[in-house]
mmCIF file of C-alpha atoms in Angstrom:
data_model
loop_
_atom_site.group_PDB
_atom_site.id
_atom_site.type_symbol
_atom_site.label_atom_id
_atom_site.label_comp_id
_atom_site.label_asym_id
_atom_site.label_seq_id
_atom_site.Cartn_x
_atom_site.Cartn_y
_atom_site.Cartn_z
ATOM 1 C CA UNK A 4 21.606 20.016 -61.280
ATOM 2 C CA UNK A 5 21.483 21.382 -64.790
ATOM 3 C CA UNK A 6 18.570 20.294 -66.983
ATOM 4 C CA UNK A 7 18.771 20.169 -70.760
ATOM 5 C CA UNK A 8 16.525 22.308 -72.953
ATOM 6 C CA UNK A 9 14.667 19.338 -74.379
ATOM 7 C CA UNK A 10 13.637 18.014 -70.942
ATOM 8 C CA UNK A 11 12.600 21.516 -69.783
ATOM 9 C CA UNK A 12 10.464 22.051 -72.877
ATOM 10 C CA UNK A 13 8.739 18.644 -72.448
ATOM 11 C CA UNK A 14 7.877 19.426 -68.832
ATOM 12 C CA UNK A 15 6.527 22.876 -69.827
ATOM 13 C CA UNK A 16 4.430 21.335 -72.598
ATOM 14 C CA UNK A 17 2.976 18.845 -70.052
ATOM 15 C CA UNK A 18 2.159 21.752 -67.725
ATOM 16 C CA UNK A 19 0.386 23.735 -70.485
ATOM 17 C CA UNK A 20 -1.588 20.628 -71.543
ATOM 18 C CA UNK A 21 -2.647 19.865 -67.955
ATOM 19 C CA UNK A 22 -3.557 23.490 -67.290
ATOM 20 C CA UNK A 23 -5.792 23.427 -70.376
ATOM 21 C CA UNK A 24 -7.519 20.318 -69.019
ATOM 22 C CA UNK A 25 -7.818 21.746 -65.516
ATOM 23 C CA UNK A 26 -5.997 18.696 -64.188
ATOM 24 C CA UNK A 27 -4.820 20.058 -60.880
ATOM 25 C CA UNK A 28 -3.531 16.679 -59.680
ATOM 26 C CA UNK A 29 -1.602 16.171 -62.958
ATOM 27 C CA UNK A 30 -0.171 19.631 -62.638
ATOM 28 C CA UNK A 31 0.912 18.958 -59.071
ATOM 29 C CA UNK A 32 2.760 15.810 -60.161
ATOM 30 C CA UNK A 33 5.086 17.926 -62.303
ATOM 31 C CA UNK A 34 6.511 19.768 -59.283
ATOM 32 C CA UNK A 35 9.363 18.748 -56.988
ATOM 33 C CA UNK A 36 8.639 18.073 -53.328
ATOM 34 C CA UNK A 37 10.128 21.430 -52.303
ATOM 35 C CA UNK A 38 9.346 24.392 -54.551
ATOM 36 C CA UNK A 39 9.699 28.151 -54.878
ATOM 37 C CA UNK A 40 6.248 29.313 -56.034
ATOM 38 C CA UNK A 41 5.118 32.906 -56.153
ATOM 39 C CA UNK A 42 1.948 34.475 -57.459
ATOM 40 C CA UNK A 43 1.738 38.209 -56.624
ATOM 41 C CA UNK A 44 -1.547 39.916 -55.858
ATOM 42 C CA UNK A 45 -3.949 41.169 -53.295
ATOM 43 C CA UNK A 46 -3.681 39.176 -50.055
ATOM 44 C CA UNK A 47 -7.471 39.026 -49.988
ATOM 45 C CA UNK A 48 -7.340 36.664 -52.984
ATOM 46 C CA UNK A 49 -6.666 33.310 -51.287
ATOM 47 C CA UNK A 50 -4.560 31.835 -54.084
ATOM 48 C CA UNK A 51 -1.922 34.606 -54.206
ATOM 49 C CA UNK A 52 1.386 34.436 -52.400
ATOM 50 C CA UNK A 53 4.078 31.897 -51.822
ATOM 51 C CA UNK A 54 4.029 28.139 -51.676
ATOM 52 C CA UNK A 55 6.920 25.905 -50.822
ATOM 53 C CA UNK A 56 5.635 22.271 -51.151
ATOM 54 C CA UNK A 57 4.245 20.216 -53.967
ATOM 55 C CA UNK A 58 1.062 19.435 -51.951
ATOM 56 C CA UNK A 59 0.163 23.143 -52.131
ATOM 57 C CA UNK A 60 -0.051 23.182 -55.951
ATOM 58 C CA UNK A 61 -3.407 21.478 -56.585
ATOM 59 C CA UNK A 62 -5.178 23.512 -53.888
ATOM 60 C CA UNK A 63 -3.998 26.671 -55.642
ATOM 61 C CA UNK A 64 -6.078 25.771 -58.675
ATOM 62 C CA UNK A 65 -9.057 24.369 -56.801
ATOM 63 C CA UNK A 66 -9.154 27.570 -54.819
ATOM 64 C CA UNK A 67 -8.760 29.895 -57.842
ATOM 65 C CA UNK A 68 -10.778 28.289 -60.595
ATOM 66 C CA UNK A 69 -14.240 28.585 -58.901
ATOM 67 C CA UNK A 70 -13.831 32.370 -58.787
ATOM 68 C CA UNK A 71 -14.061 32.526 -62.594
ATOM 69 C CA UNK A 72 -17.178 32.025 -64.717
ATOM 70 C CA UNK A 73 -16.882 28.564 -66.436
ATOM 71 C CA UNK A 74 -16.491 28.887 -70.178
ATOM 72 C CA UNK A 75 -15.595 32.580 -69.977
ATOM 73 C CA UNK A 76 -11.838 32.158 -69.674
ATOM 74 C CA UNK A 77 -9.371 32.402 -72.517
ATOM 75 C CA UNK A 78 -5.665 31.771 -72.455
ATOM 76 C CA UNK A 79 -3.487 32.631 -75.403
ATOM 77 C CA UNK A 80 0.041 31.182 -75.199
ATOM 78 C CA UNK A 81 2.165 33.428 -77.366
ATOM 79 C CA UNK A 82 5.640 32.113 -76.871
ATOM 80 C CA UNK A 83 7.668 29.484 -75.025
ATOM 81 C CA UNK A 84 11.316 30.325 -74.455
ATOM 82 C CA UNK A 85 13.618 27.628 -73.125
ATOM 83 C CA UNK A 86 17.278 27.907 -72.091
ATOM 84 C CA UNK A 87 18.549 24.914 -70.158
ATOM 85 C CA UNK A 88 16.410 24.534 -67.068
ATOM 86 C CA UNK A 89 14.770 27.999 -67.476
ATOM 87 C CA UNK A 90 11.416 28.249 -69.217
ATOM 88 C CA UNK A 91 9.414 31.378 -69.896
ATOM 89 C CA UNK A 92 5.761 31.030 -70.928
ATOM 90 C CA UNK A 93 4.434 34.294 -72.370
ATOM 91 C CA UNK A 94 0.758 34.776 -72.951
ATOM 92 C CA UNK A 95 -2.468 36.636 -72.216
ATOM 93 C CA UNK A 96 -5.190 35.564 -69.735
ATOM 94 C CA UNK A 97 -8.820 36.739 -69.968
ATOM 95 C CA UNK A 98 -11.249 35.770 -67.222
ATOM 96 C CA UNK A 99 -14.668 36.872 -65.979
ATOM 97 C CA UNK A 100 -14.959 37.049 -62.186
ATOM 98 C CA UNK A 101 -17.994 35.119 -60.940
ATOM 99 C CA UNK A 102 -18.765 37.427 -57.984
ATOM 100 C CA UNK A 103 -18.681 40.695 -59.980
ATOM 101 C CA UNK A 104 -19.278 39.755 -63.592
ATOM 102 C CA UNK A 105 -16.257 41.850 -64.494
ATOM 103 C CA UNK A 106 -13.869 40.679 -67.234
ATOM 104 C CA UNK A 107 -10.175 41.374 -67.108
ATOM 105 C CA UNK A 108 -7.334 40.713 -69.504
ATOM 106 C CA UNK A 109 -3.732 40.566 -68.422
ATOM 107 C CA UNK A 110 -0.464 39.861 -70.176
ATOM 108 C CA UNK A 111 1.389 37.202 -68.246
ATOM 109 C CA UNK A 112 4.796 35.680 -67.989
ATOM 110 C CA UNK A 113 5.392 32.468 -66.098
ATOM 111 C CA UNK A 114 9.004 31.676 -65.193
ATOM 112 C CA UNK A 115 9.664 27.993 -64.535
ATOM 113 C CA UNK A 116 12.874 26.357 -63.468
ATOM 114 C CA UNK A 117 13.123 22.618 -64.177
ATOM 115 C CA UNK A 118 15.666 20.384 -62.431
ATOM 116 C CA UNK A 119 15.896 16.610 -62.846
ATOM 117 C CA UNK A 120 12.627 16.624 -64.830
ATOM 118 C CA UNK A 121 10.601 18.444 -62.141
ATOM 119 C CA UNK A 122 9.534 22.015 -61.710
ATOM 120 C CA UNK A 123 11.329 23.553 -58.741
ATOM 121 C CA UNK A 124 10.312 27.229 -59.305
ATOM 122 C CA UNK A 125 7.249 28.918 -60.682
ATOM 123 C CA UNK A 126 6.894 32.675 -60.554
ATOM 124 C CA UNK A 127 3.977 34.323 -62.268
ATOM 125 C CA UNK A 128 4.075 37.957 -63.522
ATOM 126 C CA UNK A 129 0.756 39.610 -64.469
ATOM 127 C CA UNK A 130 -1.183 42.849 -64.174
ATOM 128 C CA UNK A 131 -2.267 42.502 -60.567
ATOM 129 C CA UNK A 132 -4.012 45.929 -60.569
ATOM 130 C CA UNK A 133 -6.459 44.856 -63.320
ATOM 131 C CA UNK A 134 -7.153 41.582 -61.468
ATOM 132 C CA UNK A 135 -7.767 43.415 -58.182
ATOM 133 C CA UNK A 136 -10.128 45.893 -59.920
ATOM 134 C CA UNK A 137 -12.089 43.027 -61.472
ATOM 135 C CA UNK A 138 -12.668 41.535 -58.035
ATOM 136 C CA UNK A 139 -13.610 44.873 -56.499
ATOM 137 C CA UNK A 140 -17.391 45.204 -56.034
ATOM 138 C CA UNK A 141 -17.338 49.006 -56.107
#
């Protein structure tokens, strides 16, 4: 079902707010029961890959966040583009990997699809090579 731009923007703003507060349960509540979630990357990073159910959203964050040094992450949201149920969040992520001490910065684009006030699709696009290199201990 088509979702209006205003609803999609409100859901995206809630997502951004909850991401900033590291509220994994609140983030998970924004998703539909069945989802199309994709985060590309090295299969050795346990948070990459596909997810298909709401219950998999919070564990994504609780698995990923401990790999970064607390207080050393920065997210700059540069633009939010909304067209009906489609939302694009454009920004830049900077993190320091706890295991290696390496910092990486990657431009990112997050494509959300909102239906009936819930997120049904989240695909993340980022520089997976720079992330992989930051996790590499060589």
